[in-house]
Structures are given as C-alpha cells and as structure tokens.
Coordinates of C-alpha atoms in Angstrom, one line a residue:
M1 CA 9.2 30.6 -29.4
L2 CA 12.1 29.6 -31.7
K3 CA 10.5 28.7 -35.1
T4 CA 13.0 29.9 -37.6
L5 CA 14.8 27.5 -39.5
H6 CA 18.3 29.4 -39.2
R7 CA 19.4 32.0 -37.2
F8 CA 22.7 34.2 -36.4
V9 CA 22.5 35.2 -32.8
L10 CA 25.1 37.6 -31.4
L11 CA 24.4 38.1 -27.7
G12 CA 26.2 39.6 -24.9
L13 CA 29.4 40.2 -26.5
V14 CA 32.2 41.5 -24.6
L15 CA 34.4 43.7 -26.9
A16 CA 37.5 44.0 -24.5
I17 CA 40.6 42.3 -25.5
S18 CA 43.1 41.0 -23.2
A19 CA 45.7 43.7 -22.7
G20 CA 48.5 41.2 -22.0
G21 CA 49.9 38.7 -24.1
A22 CA 53.1 37.2 -25.9
L23 CA 55.4 39.1 -28.3
H24 CA 54.8 37.7 -31.7
A25 CA 57.5 37.0 -34.0
E26 CA 57.4 38.1 -37.6
P27 CA 54.9 35.8 -39.6
P28 CA 56.3 32.8 -41.4
A29 CA 56.9 33.6 -45.2
L30 CA 54.5 30.9 -45.9
L31 CA 51.7 33.4 -44.8
D32 CA 52.8 36.3 -47.0
A33 CA 50.8 36.4 -50.2
S34 CA 52.7 39.3 -51.4
R35 CA 55.8 37.2 -51.9
V36 CA 54.1 34.8 -54.3
P37 CA 55.9 35.4 -57.6
H38 CA 54.3 36.1 -61.1
V39 CA 50.5 36.2 -59.8
G40 CA 48.8 39.4 -59.5
R41 CA 46.3 40.5 -56.7
V42 CA 43.6 37.9 -57.7
G43 CA 46.3 34.9 -57.6
Q44 CA 47.3 36.4 -54.1
A45 CA 43.7 36.5 -53.1
D46 CA 43.3 33.0 -53.9
Y47 CA 46.5 32.1 -52.1
G48 CA 44.8 33.2 -49.1
L49 CA 42.0 30.7 -49.8
F50 CA 44.8 28.0 -50.2
L51 CA 46.1 28.8 -46.8
L52 CA 42.5 27.8 -45.2
Q53 CA 43.0 24.4 -46.7
A54 CA 43.7 21.0 -45.0
T55 CA 47.1 19.3 -45.5
P56 CA 48.4 18.0 -47.9
R57 CA 48.1 20.8 -50.1
A58 CA 50.1 22.7 -52.9
Y59 CA 50.2 25.7 -54.8
A60 CA 51.9 26.0 -58.1
V61 CA 52.7 29.2 -60.3
S62 CA 53.9 29.9 -63.7
A63 CA 55.9 32.8 -65.1
N64 CA 53.1 33.7 -67.3
G65 CA 51.0 34.7 -64.4
A66 CA 48.9 31.4 -64.2
W67 CA 48.4 29.5 -60.8
G68 CA 46.7 26.6 -59.4
W69 CA 46.4 24.6 -56.1
A70 CA 45.1 21.4 -54.6
S71 CA 44.1 20.3 -51.4
A72 CA 44.1 16.5 -49.7
I73 CA 43.9 14.5 -52.8
A74 CA 43.4 11.0 -51.5
D75 CA 45.6 12.3 -48.4
D76 CA 48.6 11.8 -50.6
Q77 CA 51.2 14.8 -51.0
E78 CA 52.7 13.6 -54.2
A79 CA 49.2 13.3 -55.8
T80 CA 48.0 16.6 -54.3
A81 CA 51.1 18.1 -55.8
E82 CA 50.7 16.9 -59.2
R83 CA 46.9 18.1 -59.2
A84 CA 48.2 21.6 -58.3
L85 CA 50.6 21.6 -61.1
S86 CA 48.0 20.2 -63.4
N87 CA 45.5 22.8 -62.4
C88 CA 47.9 25.6 -62.8
A89 CA 48.5 24.1 -66.7
A90 CA 44.9 23.8 -67.0
Y91 CA 44.6 27.7 -66.7
G92 CA 47.3 28.4 -68.9
G93 CA 50.4 28.1 -67.2
V94 CA 53.5 27.1 -68.7
A95 CA 56.3 25.2 -67.1
C96 CA 54.2 25.6 -63.6
R97 CA 56.4 25.0 -60.6
L98 CA 55.2 24.5 -56.7
Y99 CA 55.4 27.7 -54.8
A100 CA 54.3 26.0 -51.4
Q101 CA 53.7 22.8 -50.2
D102 CA 51.9 21.8 -46.9
L103 CA 53.8 24.4 -44.5
D104 CA 56.9 25.2 -46.3
V105 CA 57.6 27.9 -49.2
V106 CA 59.5 25.4 -51.7
W107 CA 60.2 28.0 -54.2
P108 CA 64.0 27.4 -55.1
A109 CA 64.9 31.1 -55.1
R110 CA 63.9 31.6 -51.5
P111 CA 62.7 28.4 -49.8
E112 CA 61.5 28.5 -46.1
A113 CA 60.8 25.4 -44.1
A114 CA 58.4 25.8 -41.3
P115 CA 59.6 25.0 -37.9
D116 CA 58.8 21.5 -36.7
A117 CA 56.2 21.3 -33.8
P118 CA 57.0 19.1 -30.7
D119 CA 56.8 15.4 -31.4
L120 CA 56.0 14.5 -27.9
P121 CA 52.8 15.5 -26.1
L122 CA 52.7 18.3 -24.0
A123 CA 50.8 16.7 -21.2
E124 CA 48.9 13.3 -21.1
G125 CA 47.2 11.0 -18.6
P126 CA 45.5 7.7 -18.5
G127 CA 43.6 7.5 -21.9
W128 CA 44.5 10.9 -23.2
A129 CA 47.3 13.1 -24.7
L130 CA 47.7 16.8 -25.4
V131 CA 49.5 16.4 -28.8
P132 CA 51.2 19.4 -30.9
D133 CA 49.4 19.0 -34.4
G134 CA 52.5 19.0 -36.9
R135 CA 50.0 19.7 -40.0
F136 CA 49.9 23.3 -38.7
L137 CA 52.4 26.1 -38.2
W138 CA 54.1 25.9 -34.6
Q139 CA 55.6 28.8 -32.8
G140 CA 55.3 27.7 -29.0
P141 CA 53.9 29.1 -26.0
Q142 CA 56.0 32.3 -25.7
A143 CA 55.7 33.4 -29.2
A144 CA 52.3 32.1 -30.3
R145 CA 49.3 34.5 -30.0
G146 CA 47.4 31.8 -28.3
A147 CA 46.7 27.9 -27.9
Y148 CA 43.7 26.5 -30.1
L149 CA 43.0 22.9 -28.5
W150 CA 41.0 20.7 -30.9
A151 CA 38.9 17.6 -29.5
H152 CA 37.6 15.0 -31.9
G153 CA 34.4 13.4 -32.0
R154 CA 33.6 9.8 -30.8
A155 CA 33.4 7.7 -33.8
A156 CA 30.6 5.1 -34.1
G157 CA 31.5 1.4 -33.6
G158 CA 34.5 2.7 -31.2
A159 CA 36.8 3.6 -34.3
D160 CA 40.0 5.4 -33.2
S161 CA 39.6 9.1 -34.1
R162 CA 43.1 9.8 -32.5
G163 CA 45.2 11.9 -35.0
S164 CA 42.2 13.1 -37.1
Q165 CA 42.8 16.5 -38.7
P166 CA 40.9 19.6 -37.2
Q167 CA 38.4 20.9 -39.1
P168 CA 39.7 23.6 -41.6
H169 CA 38.2 26.7 -39.6
A170 CA 41.2 25.9 -37.3
R171 CA 43.7 27.5 -40.3
A172 CA 42.5 30.8 -39.6
F173 CA 43.6 30.6 -36.1
N174 CA 46.6 29.1 -36.9
N175 CA 47.3 31.7 -39.8
A176 CA 46.8 34.4 -37.1
G177 CA 49.6 33.0 -34.8
Y178 CA 47.9 30.3 -32.7
D179 CA 49.5 27.0 -31.9
V180 CA 47.1 24.2 -32.8
L181 CA 46.8 21.0 -30.5
R182 CA 44.9 17.9 -30.3
L183 CA 43.0 16.2 -27.4
D184 CA 43.6 12.8 -28.4
R185 CA 41.2 10.4 -26.2
E186 CA 41.5 6.7 -26.3
P187 CA 38.1 5.3 -27.5
A188 CA 38.0 2.1 -25.2
T189 CA 37.8 4.7 -22.2
D190 CA 36.3 7.5 -24.0
E191 CA 32.9 8.0 -21.9
T192 CA 31.3 11.5 -21.7
A193 CA 32.3 12.0 -18.0
A194 CA 35.8 11.0 -18.6
G195 CA 36.0 13.3 -21.8
A196 CA 34.8 16.5 -20.1
Q197 CA 37.4 15.9 -17.3
R198 CA 40.3 15.2 -19.7
M199 CA 39.4 18.7 -21.3
R200 CA 39.7 20.3 -18.0
L201 CA 43.0 18.7 -17.5
A202 CA 44.2 19.6 -21.0
L203 CA 43.0 23.4 -20.7
A204 CA 44.8 23.4 -17.2
A205 CA 48.0 22.1 -19.0
L206 CA 47.8 24.8 -21.5
R207 CA 47.5 27.7 -18.9
A208 CA 50.4 26.0 -17.3
Q209 CA 52.4 26.4 -20.4
G210 CA 51.9 30.1 -20.5
Y211 CA 49.7 30.7 -23.5
A212 CA 48.5 34.3 -23.6
R213 CA 45.2 32.9 -24.8
V214 CA 43.4 29.6 -24.8
V215 CA 40.7 28.4 -27.0
A216 CA 38.6 25.3 -26.7
A217 CA 37.2 23.7 -29.8
G218 CA 35.6 20.7 -30.7
Q219 CA 33.3 18.6 -32.9
S220 CA 30.3 16.3 -31.6
R221 CA 31.6 14.9 -28.5
G222 CA 34.7 16.9 -28.4
A223 CA 32.3 19.9 -28.6
W224 CA 30.3 18.5 -25.9
D225 CA 33.3 18.2 -23.7
A226 CA 34.3 21.8 -24.6
L227 CA 30.9 22.9 -23.4
S228 CA 31.2 20.9 -20.1
A229 CA 34.5 22.8 -19.2
L230 CA 32.3 26.0 -18.7
D231 CA 31.6 24.9 -15.2
A232 CA 34.2 26.9 -13.7
P233 CA 35.6 30.4 -14.7
G234 CA 38.9 30.8 -16.5
R235 CA 39.7 27.6 -18.1
A236 CA 39.3 28.9 -21.7
D237 CA 39.2 32.5 -23.2
A238 CA 36.8 31.0 -26.0
V239 CA 34.9 27.9 -26.7
I240 CA 34.0 26.8 -30.3
A241 CA 31.4 24.0 -30.2
I242 CA 30.6 22.6 -33.6
A243 CA 27.4 20.3 -33.9
P244 CA 27.7 19.4 -29.9
A245 CA 26.5 15.7 -29.2
A246 CA 27.0 13.0 -26.7
H247 CA 23.9 10.7 -27.3
G248 CA 24.3 8.7 -30.5
P249 CA 22.4 9.0 -33.7
T250 CA 18.6 9.2 -34.4
G251 CA 17.0 6.0 -32.7
S252 CA 19.3 5.9 -29.9
P253 CA 17.5 5.5 -26.5
A254 CA 19.7 8.2 -25.3
H255 CA 17.9 10.7 -27.2
R256 CA 15.1 10.7 -24.8
W257 CA 17.4 12.6 -22.1
A258 CA 19.7 14.4 -24.4
L259 CA 18.1 18.0 -23.9
D260 CA 18.0 17.2 -20.1
D261 CA 21.9 16.8 -20.3
L262 CA 22.5 19.6 -22.3
S263 CA 20.4 21.8 -20.0
R264 CA 22.4 20.7 -17.2
I265 CA 25.6 21.6 -19.0
V266 CA 24.1 25.1 -19.4
A267 CA 22.8 25.5 -15.8
A268 CA 26.4 24.8 -14.8
A269 CA 28.1 27.2 -16.6
R270 CA 30.2 29.6 -14.6
A271 CA 32.4 31.2 -17.1
P272 CA 31.9 35.0 -17.1
G273 CA 35.2 35.5 -19.1
T274 CA 34.7 33.1 -21.7
R275 CA 33.0 33.7 -25.2
V276 CA 31.1 30.8 -26.3
A277 CA 30.3 30.0 -30.5
V278 CA 28.0 27.3 -31.1
A279 CA 27.0 25.7 -34.6
T280 CA 24.2 23.3 -35.2
F281 CA 23.1 22.3 -38.6
E282 CA 19.9 21.2 -40.4
G283 CA 19.5 17.5 -40.7
D284 CA 21.8 16.6 -38.1
E285 CA 20.9 12.8 -36.8
Y286 CA 23.0 13.5 -33.7
A287 CA 20.7 16.4 -32.6
P288 CA 17.3 15.6 -31.3
D289 CA 14.8 18.5 -30.8
P290 CA 16.7 21.3 -32.6
E291 CA 14.3 24.0 -31.1
G292 CA 14.7 23.0 -27.7
R293 CA 18.5 22.6 -28.2
A294 CA 18.6 26.3 -29.7
A295 CA 16.7 27.6 -26.7
A296 CA 19.1 25.9 -24.3
F297 CA 22.1 27.0 -25.9
A298 CA 20.8 30.8 -25.9
R299 CA 20.8 30.5 -22.0
L300 CA 24.4 30.5 -22.1
A301 CA 24.5 34.1 -22.9
P302 CA 24.1 35.5 -19.4
R303 CA 26.4 32.9 -17.9
T304 CA 29.1 33.6 -20.4
A305 CA 31.2 36.6 -21.8
G306 CA 29.1 36.4 -25.0
L307 CA 27.4 33.9 -27.2
L308 CA 27.5 33.4 -31.0
L309 CA 24.9 31.0 -32.1
L310 CA 24.9 29.8 -35.8
D311 CA 21.6 27.7 -35.5
R312 CA 21.2 26.0 -38.6
P313 CA 22.6 28.1 -41.0
P314 CA 21.3 27.7 -44.9
G315 CA 23.0 25.4 -47.2
L316 CA 24.8 23.4 -44.5
H317 CA 23.4 19.9 -43.7
G318 CA 24.4 17.0 -41.5
H319 CA 26.6 16.5 -38.5
G320 CA 29.6 16.8 -40.4
A321 CA 28.8 20.1 -42.0
G322 CA 31.3 22.0 -39.9
S323 CA 34.3 20.3 -42.0
E324 CA 32.7 21.7 -45.2
W325 CA 34.1 24.3 -47.2
R326 CA 31.0 26.6 -47.2
F327 CA 31.4 26.6 -43.5
T328 CA 35.1 27.7 -43.5
L329 CA 34.5 30.1 -46.3
R330 CA 31.6 31.8 -44.1
Y331 CA 32.6 31.3 -40.7
A332 CA 36.3 30.8 -40.0
D333 CA 37.3 34.3 -40.1
C334 CA 34.2 35.3 -37.9
L335 CA 35.1 32.7 -35.2
L336 CA 38.6 34.2 -34.9
H337 CA 37.2 37.4 -34.4
F338 CA 34.4 36.5 -32.0
A339 CA 37.0 34.5 -29.9
E340 CA 39.1 37.6 -29.5
G341 CA 36.1 39.9 -28.7
R342 CA 35.6 41.8 -31.9
R343 CA 32.3 42.3 -33.8
A344 CA 34.3 42.8 -37.2
G345 CA 34.4 39.9 -39.3
C346 CA 31.1 38.4 -38.1

C-alpha cells in the first residue's frame, strides 16, 4: 500500500544517452556567468538563478560589486528593469546598470542580442499550432540539443491559454541548448481525445524537423495529453507530466471515472525508449484519489525506459505548484538530467 504523504521514486532508469545528436554551437553570451562584470562568485552564482526566471527579467550590476535582479513584475519589461536597478541599489550598488534583460546582454561594452525565434508555427492543423516560444533562446533543429515541447492546461470557463509562458523548469532545458516550443490549442475544440491527437501530431512534426531529442512536457490537461502519447514507441525521448488531470476540479461528476481513465492510459503505454517524469501535489483539487493515482503512475515503470515519480513532495501545494520557485529550484536540473538518462542531479 502507498500511504506516505510524499515520495521520491526512481524506477527502472536507463542510463544510456543517445550517441547521435546535433553539433552544438557555442553557448550564447547570456549564459556565461563568468562574463558578468564586477560581481564575484556569489554574484555569478545568483546570476545562474536569474537565468531560471520567467521573462520579463533583468539583472543589474554596480562597479562596487553589488547586483540585483527582478523577474515578471506585472509582466512589464520596464517595471521589471526598474525593480532590478532598485534592488541593486538597495544592496549598496552605486550607479547600477543593466547587464542582461530578457534574452539579451545589454552591457554597453559588449552587448549581444539573442537570435529571434521563428515567428510562424513550425506545424499546425485545425485547432492547434506548434509555436516556437520567443521568450526562450532559439537555435534551430540542427544546432539545438533537442526540442522541449510545452502543452498548457485547459483553463476553467473556456479561457484561452494559448501563448501562456511555459513553467520555469523549462529554462533549465533551454539553458542546456533545447529549443522551447508550445503546443497551443484552441479552447473551443480542446476536448481530451482531440488534445491527445494534437500532441501526437506535434511530436511527429518535431521528429520530422530533425531534432536530436524530443521532450514532451505539460501541466494539467497538457500533461495528460503528453502521457496519452505514450501509446506508441519513439514519439518522445522523455515525457514530463506536471499535475496531470483531465476531469475537472473537486465535485466534478467526471471524478468518478478519472482513475479508470488514468489506468487505461497506463495500460496503453508502449514506450520502452521513453523516460517519464510525473509530479503530483498535495491538495490538488484536480487529482482525486492521490494514493490510487500514485499506484497507477508506478505501473508505468515497466512500460517505459524509466519512471521518476515526484509524489506530493513536501512544501508544495495545489494544482499550480509546478510553477512555484521552490519546485524549479529543487527539480529543474533533476528533470533535465533524468530526461537525458543521468542519475546525477536527481
């Protein structure tokens, strides 16, 4: 029986890493903490945390060694930059100036703008589009380490979630050389079976683009769709399912058959080359029968290349906990290492 309130389960992990892959270009200057002027090792380490933040974001430094950064202040680039400068000054900085903003190094002595992501979908069909996310560094299929595909949840009341920013753990993949793309779905036609099929089509499109690795990730219904794509081998090298759900919040009539539907997805999994990471959270109103769900997820282990089950980790609560900074800090690097078949980092 599964009675603990939280578990960290690592099952059947395959350690082999794909021998093939793209030739990777030199990393962008933005990712090189050693280039940040004036700050010492502590400031450079904090810059590494800054690189995991959502945009808009800004990092400011002072000639006397102080620094400060800010992220996503009212989703306003100017307000975020002003907060970074004021944080730098609050920590003793004099005449603080911006070093990095969003994806660009803006330091006057050696500025470097990030390449633009394509502004058109790489693939699309009725009700869906595979969209490069311009809030992340872009390299293209031949130069990138892989593709990280993010699928959003289905918002209550039919709200449109297209264009929503992927959760911050995606930054660890992007900083390691993965292109980040979104699977945007039209809310009016975003039924469960249709969403799963759109995930399959998007993954096939990424394979056709020639990416060396493909990671399918998502939250809530997007995570459910990613798990549904495990019904055939080779679609993805890894799946990252954050708070997977498809049956509405507590009180929904569909909760009566939610566990049965999940069990069918697990039974249909035929993905011996795919590593699967699942994160669930205490107090998730979209997750009936947490113990039964944990047992169902555990049955994925022999059907895949390896299972990482983050089952109700302490200190993280609710359906949206995967977007919290504590989740990113604990698990972003772990998810990257696991997706590439390494135990280190987990």
